[in-house]
Short mmCIF file of C-alpha atoms in Angstrom, two decimals:
data_model
loop_
_atom_site.label_atom_id
_atom_site.label_comp_id
_atom_site.label_asym_id
_atom_site.label_seq_id
_atom_site.Cartn_x
_atom_site.Cartn_y
_atom_site.Cartn_z
CA UNK A 8 22.30 8.95 -57.70
CA UNK A 9 21.82 12.12 -55.61
CA UNK A 10 24.26 13.91 -53.11
CA UNK A 11 22.26 12.09 -50.31
CA UNK A 12 23.44 8.84 -51.59
CA UNK A 13 27.19 9.65 -51.25
CA UNK A 14 29.37 9.17 -48.25
CA UNK A 15 31.27 12.09 -46.68
CA UNK A 16 34.55 11.02 -48.30
CA UNK A 17 32.85 10.70 -51.66
CA UNK A 18 31.40 14.19 -51.32
CA UNK A 19 34.79 15.55 -50.44
CA UNK A 20 36.25 13.78 -53.44
CA UNK A 21 33.76 15.40 -55.69
CA UNK A 22 34.41 18.76 -54.23
CA UNK A 23 38.11 18.42 -54.71
CA UNK A 24 37.53 17.43 -58.31
CA UNK A 25 35.47 20.55 -58.89
CA UNK A 26 38.11 22.84 -57.34
CA UNK A 27 40.78 21.09 -59.53
CA UNK A 28 38.63 22.06 -62.59
CA UNK A 29 38.53 25.65 -61.45
CA UNK A 30 35.08 25.72 -59.89
CA UNK A 31 36.16 27.58 -56.72
CA UNK A 32 33.38 30.37 -56.68
CA UNK A 33 29.80 29.81 -55.54
CA UNK A 34 27.02 31.36 -57.51
CA UNK A 35 24.05 30.31 -55.25
CA UNK A 36 23.27 29.60 -51.68
CA UNK A 37 22.24 25.94 -52.12
CA UNK A 38 22.51 23.05 -54.64
CA UNK A 39 20.17 23.11 -57.45
CA UNK A 40 20.97 19.77 -59.31
CA UNK A 41 17.33 18.70 -58.80
CA UNK A 42 15.77 21.95 -59.70
CA UNK A 43 14.65 23.26 -63.13
CA UNK A 44 17.52 24.79 -65.21
CA UNK A 45 18.04 28.53 -64.69
CA UNK A 46 20.41 30.42 -66.94
CA UNK A 47 23.69 31.56 -65.40
CA UNK A 48 23.10 35.20 -66.35
CA UNK A 49 20.21 35.30 -63.98
CA UNK A 50 22.63 35.15 -61.23
CA UNK A 51 24.92 37.83 -62.77
CA UNK A 52 22.41 40.71 -62.87
CA UNK A 53 19.72 42.24 -60.70
CA UNK A 54 16.41 41.92 -62.76
CA UNK A 55 13.62 44.36 -62.54
CA UNK A 56 10.35 43.35 -60.94
CA UNK A 57 9.12 42.38 -64.33
CA UNK A 58 12.26 40.30 -64.90
CA UNK A 59 11.76 38.55 -61.57
CA UNK A 60 8.19 37.70 -62.65
CA UNK A 61 9.54 36.37 -65.94
CA UNK A 62 12.03 34.34 -64.04
CA UNK A 63 9.51 32.75 -61.80
CA UNK A 64 7.34 32.02 -64.81
CA UNK A 65 10.19 30.50 -66.64
CA UNK A 66 10.88 28.13 -63.74
CA UNK A 67 7.24 26.99 -63.51
CA UNK A 68 7.08 26.61 -67.29
CA UNK A 69 10.27 24.55 -67.26
CA UNK A 70 8.62 22.13 -64.76
CA UNK A 71 5.57 21.64 -67.07
CA UNK A 72 7.48 21.43 -70.40
CA UNK A 73 10.99 20.37 -69.33
CA UNK A 74 12.43 23.21 -71.42
CA UNK A 75 14.62 25.95 -69.85
CA UNK A 76 13.48 29.49 -70.25
CA UNK A 77 15.82 32.54 -70.45
CA UNK A 78 15.19 35.21 -67.82
CA UNK A 79 14.52 38.79 -69.06
CA UNK A 80 17.93 40.69 -68.72
CA UNK A 81 18.35 43.94 -66.78
CA UNK A 82 17.52 47.14 -68.56
CA UNK A 83 20.40 49.34 -69.92
CA UNK A 84 19.85 51.87 -67.16
CA UNK A 85 20.22 49.15 -64.49
CA UNK A 86 23.36 47.86 -66.08
CA UNK A 87 24.86 51.31 -66.16
CA UNK A 88 24.10 51.80 -62.49
CA UNK A 89 25.80 48.46 -61.66
CA UNK A 90 28.88 49.49 -63.67
CA UNK A 91 29.13 52.72 -61.65
CA UNK A 92 29.66 50.82 -58.45
CA UNK A 93 33.33 50.25 -59.10
CA UNK A 94 35.53 53.38 -58.62
CA UNK A 95 37.29 54.68 -61.68
CA UNK A 96 40.91 53.46 -62.29
CA UNK A 97 43.42 56.19 -61.44
CA UNK A 98 46.75 55.81 -63.08
CA UNK A 99 49.72 56.79 -61.01
CA UNK A 100 51.60 59.94 -61.96
CA UNK A 101 55.26 59.60 -62.85
CA UNK A 102 56.41 61.71 -59.88
CA UNK A 103 54.43 59.70 -57.53
CA UNK A 104 56.26 56.47 -58.65
CA UNK A 105 59.61 58.30 -58.73
CA UNK A 106 59.09 59.23 -54.97
CA UNK A 107 59.02 55.52 -54.22
CA UNK A 108 62.66 54.70 -53.51
CA UNK A 109 62.57 51.20 -51.92
CA UNK A 110 60.83 48.00 -52.28
CA UNK A 111 59.21 48.31 -48.86
CA UNK A 112 57.86 51.73 -49.87
CA UNK A 113 56.47 50.14 -53.16
CA UNK A 114 54.72 47.41 -51.11
CA UNK A 115 53.15 50.06 -48.90
CA UNK A 116 52.11 52.18 -51.91
CA UNK A 117 50.31 49.07 -53.39
CA UNK A 118 48.58 48.31 -50.06
CA UNK A 119 47.31 51.92 -50.08
CA UNK A 120 46.30 51.95 -53.74
CA UNK A 121 42.77 52.99 -54.38
CA UNK A 122 40.63 52.63 -57.51
CA UNK A 123 41.58 49.00 -58.37
CA UNK A 124 38.75 46.59 -57.94
CA UNK A 125 41.10 43.58 -57.83
CA UNK A 126 42.28 44.72 -54.35
CA UNK A 127 38.79 44.62 -53.05
CA UNK A 128 38.08 40.96 -54.21
CA UNK A 129 41.53 39.46 -53.39
CA UNK A 130 42.45 37.98 -50.04
CA UNK A 131 46.06 39.16 -49.96
CA UNK A 132 48.57 41.34 -51.70
CA UNK A 133 51.01 39.10 -53.59
CA UNK A 134 54.19 41.18 -53.75
CA UNK A 135 57.26 39.02 -54.00
CA UNK A 136 59.31 36.12 -52.91
CA UNK A 137 62.95 35.11 -53.12
CA UNK A 138 66.10 37.21 -52.79
CA UNK A 139 65.67 40.99 -53.62
CA UNK A 140 69.38 41.21 -54.48
CA UNK A 141 69.37 38.20 -56.88
CA UNK A 142 70.90 38.57 -60.35
CA UNK A 143 67.68 37.09 -61.92
CA UNK A 144 64.18 38.62 -61.46
CA UNK A 145 61.18 36.42 -62.60
CA UNK A 146 57.90 38.04 -63.60
CA UNK A 147 54.86 35.79 -63.75
CA UNK A 148 51.27 36.75 -64.76
CA UNK A 149 48.73 36.84 -61.86
CA UNK A 150 48.29 35.12 -58.51
CA UNK A 151 46.04 32.05 -58.35
CA UNK A 152 43.93 30.66 -55.52
CA UNK A 153 46.89 29.24 -53.54
CA UNK A 154 48.97 32.43 -53.99
CA UNK A 155 46.08 34.57 -52.93
CA UNK A 156 45.65 32.52 -49.73
CA UNK A 157 49.40 32.57 -48.82
CA UNK A 158 50.34 36.10 -50.11
CA UNK A 159 53.40 34.67 -52.11
CA UNK A 160 53.88 34.08 -55.87
CA UNK A 161 54.20 30.64 -57.36
CA UNK A 162 53.24 28.44 -54.47
CA UNK A 163 50.61 26.24 -56.07
CA UNK A 164 51.25 23.37 -58.62
CA UNK A 165 52.76 25.86 -61.00
CA UNK A 166 55.09 27.09 -58.29
CA UNK A 167 56.28 23.56 -57.55
CA UNK A 168 57.03 23.08 -61.16
CA UNK A 169 58.92 26.37 -61.23
CA UNK A 170 61.08 25.22 -58.26
CA UNK A 171 62.05 22.00 -60.29
CA UNK A 172 62.70 23.99 -63.28
CA UNK A 173 65.12 26.25 -61.47
CA UNK A 174 66.74 23.24 -59.79
CA UNK A 175 67.49 21.80 -63.21
CA UNK A 176 69.96 24.62 -63.78
CA UNK A 177 71.20 24.83 -60.29
CA UNK A 178 69.08 27.61 -58.89
CA UNK A 179 66.51 27.91 -56.05
CA UNK A 180 64.33 30.73 -54.63
CA UNK A 181 67.30 32.10 -52.74
CA UNK A 182 69.03 32.66 -56.07
CA UNK A 183 66.16 34.54 -57.81
CA UNK A 184 63.60 37.32 -57.08
CA UNK A 185 59.99 36.57 -58.08
CA UNK A 186 56.98 38.89 -58.59
CA UNK A 187 53.91 38.99 -60.94
CA UNK A 188 52.39 41.39 -63.44
CA UNK A 189 49.37 41.76 -61.08
CA UNK A 190 49.77 41.84 -57.34
CA UNK A 191 46.20 40.68 -56.66
CA UNK A 192 44.30 37.66 -57.96
CA UNK A 193 41.53 38.40 -60.48
CA UNK A 194 38.18 36.82 -59.29
CA UNK A 195 37.78 33.35 -60.51
CA UNK A 196 41.25 33.56 -62.20
CA UNK A 197 39.61 35.55 -64.94
CA UNK A 198 41.76 37.46 -67.53
CA UNK A 199 42.53 40.93 -66.23
CA UNK A 200 41.15 43.76 -68.20
CA UNK A 201 43.24 46.10 -70.21
CA UNK A 202 42.38 48.94 -67.85
CA UNK A 203 43.59 46.91 -64.86
CA UNK A 204 46.85 45.94 -66.52
CA UNK A 205 47.37 49.63 -67.56
CA UNK A 206 46.95 50.68 -64.05
CA UNK A 207 49.30 48.24 -62.46
CA UNK A 208 52.06 48.09 -65.08
CA UNK A 209 53.75 51.24 -63.94
CA UNK A 210 54.10 49.65 -60.43
CA UNK A 211 55.67 46.61 -62.03
CA UNK A 212 58.14 48.68 -64.03
CA UNK A 213 59.08 50.56 -60.85
CA UNK A 214 59.50 47.20 -59.08
CA UNK A 215 62.02 46.26 -61.66
CA UNK A 216 63.79 49.58 -61.42
CA UNK A 217 64.10 49.16 -57.71
CA UNK A 218 65.12 45.48 -57.69
CA UNK A 219 67.84 46.24 -60.28
CA UNK A 220 68.21 42.69 -61.61
CA UNK A 221 71.02 41.73 -64.03
CA UNK A 222 68.65 39.50 -65.98
CA UNK A 223 64.90 39.45 -66.35
CA UNK A 224 62.93 36.20 -67.05
CA UNK A 225 59.33 36.83 -68.05
CA UNK A 226 56.96 33.83 -67.71
CA UNK A 227 53.67 33.83 -69.64
CA UNK A 228 52.02 35.72 -72.45
CA UNK A 229 50.17 38.38 -70.60
CA UNK A 230 53.20 39.67 -68.73
CA UNK A 231 55.48 39.36 -71.85
CA UNK A 232 53.02 41.41 -73.98
CA UNK A 233 52.56 44.05 -71.19
CA UNK A 234 56.20 44.62 -70.50
CA UNK A 235 57.38 44.46 -74.10
CA UNK A 236 54.48 46.37 -75.47
CA UNK A 237 53.60 43.91 -78.19
CA UNK A 238 50.71 41.81 -79.39
CA UNK A 239 52.90 38.79 -80.33
CA UNK A 240 52.16 35.53 -78.63
CA UNK A 241 54.47 33.89 -76.11
CA UNK A 242 55.54 31.10 -78.50
CA UNK A 243 56.88 33.85 -80.85
CA UNK A 244 58.33 35.79 -78.05
CA UNK A 245 60.14 33.09 -76.10
CA UNK A 246 63.73 32.05 -76.53
CA UNK A 247 65.05 35.40 -77.70
CA UNK A 248 67.16 37.75 -75.49
CA UNK A 249 66.14 41.36 -75.78
CA UNK A 250 67.74 44.43 -74.14
CA UNK A 251 64.80 46.23 -72.60
CA UNK A 252 64.65 49.68 -70.87
CA UNK A 253 61.92 49.58 -68.15
CA UNK A 254 61.82 53.29 -67.68
CA UNK A 255 65.01 54.10 -65.87
CA UNK A 256 67.41 54.40 -68.75
CA UNK A 257 69.18 51.25 -68.08
CA UNK A 258 68.69 48.20 -70.51
CA UNK A 259 68.40 44.74 -68.96
CA UNK A 260 68.82 41.47 -70.95
CA UNK A 261 65.31 40.02 -70.86
CA UNK A 262 64.14 36.49 -71.81
CA UNK A 263 60.55 35.47 -72.29
CA UNK A 264 59.45 31.77 -71.69
CA UNK A 265 56.40 29.68 -71.06
CA UNK A 266 54.45 29.91 -67.84
CA UNK A 267 54.64 26.76 -65.58
CA UNK A 268 50.80 26.67 -65.49
CA UNK A 269 50.84 26.43 -69.26
CA UNK A 270 53.47 23.59 -69.05
CA UNK A 271 51.10 21.72 -66.71
CA UNK A 272 48.43 21.88 -69.34
CA UNK A 273 50.82 21.13 -72.35
CA UNK A 274 53.75 19.13 -70.96
CA UNK A 275 55.04 18.50 -74.45
CA UNK A 276 56.15 22.04 -74.45
CA UNK A 277 58.51 21.57 -71.52
CA UNK A 278 61.39 21.03 -74.03
CA UNK A 279 61.03 24.61 -75.25
CA UNK A 280 61.06 25.84 -71.60
CA UNK A 281 64.14 23.82 -70.88
CA UNK A 282 65.90 25.39 -73.78
CA UNK A 283 65.16 28.76 -72.36
CA UNK A 284 66.47 27.75 -68.94
CA UNK A 285 69.71 26.52 -70.46
CA UNK A 286 70.04 29.86 -72.24
CA UNK A 287 69.64 31.67 -68.93
CA UNK A 288 72.24 29.38 -67.24
CA UNK A 289 74.75 30.29 -70.07
CA UNK A 290 74.27 33.88 -69.25
CA UNK A 291 74.83 33.38 -65.61
CA UNK A 292 78.01 31.31 -66.11
#
């Protein structure tokens, strides 16, 4: 069966299924399901003239022999030239961050930030949601497709689960303040690089300092590792209260727990997350 044999509703259903699986980035201008196989890396680099000739030859040969051929990769000099397209990451100086004295000013500073490629590929800055004066501040990992579109953290399926989790201990978004480790969505929801995390972590620390929460709830392994400066996994970090200084000399009780997106993939772990929420409720009592 080809795409021409499907109805409009069936095509939309297929597209919805692909998006649900995470295929939300196009790598070509047209469908190639009826064309000879071409390796993905041929789309990810700019081959030389010789490489283009090899690619055409590979396509023709695959028609004759029904065996995919690998295109010749770019030369090292071409790869280096491509890598130089992105500007270098410029880490903020301590006095620059200290000069930011309000959450509004921090948002403006991020909007004006140069040198972070994530900003160029994202649709919106995802800064915060909830009540800036709340006793509890929640820090997630990175925005997803829905968050990038709306410009708010935790608005997709994981966000809906977070709302239910908070409701289970008598809280809602008006009683918490929410942000993420990264304020921009990585392309295709890829894992952020160590350099990107290192660049943006000081802004998150300043965010915590300005919000002045009484308690901090960190959701997810990447945010927990970055803020605590550890390589331990989230299953080892969760469930334990720690007094953490985020750079302003004040220690804040901090609890790590499982990210709602992880719970959607591993529902059997919800019990551990609920135990953490009960621990938070006991602190708030």
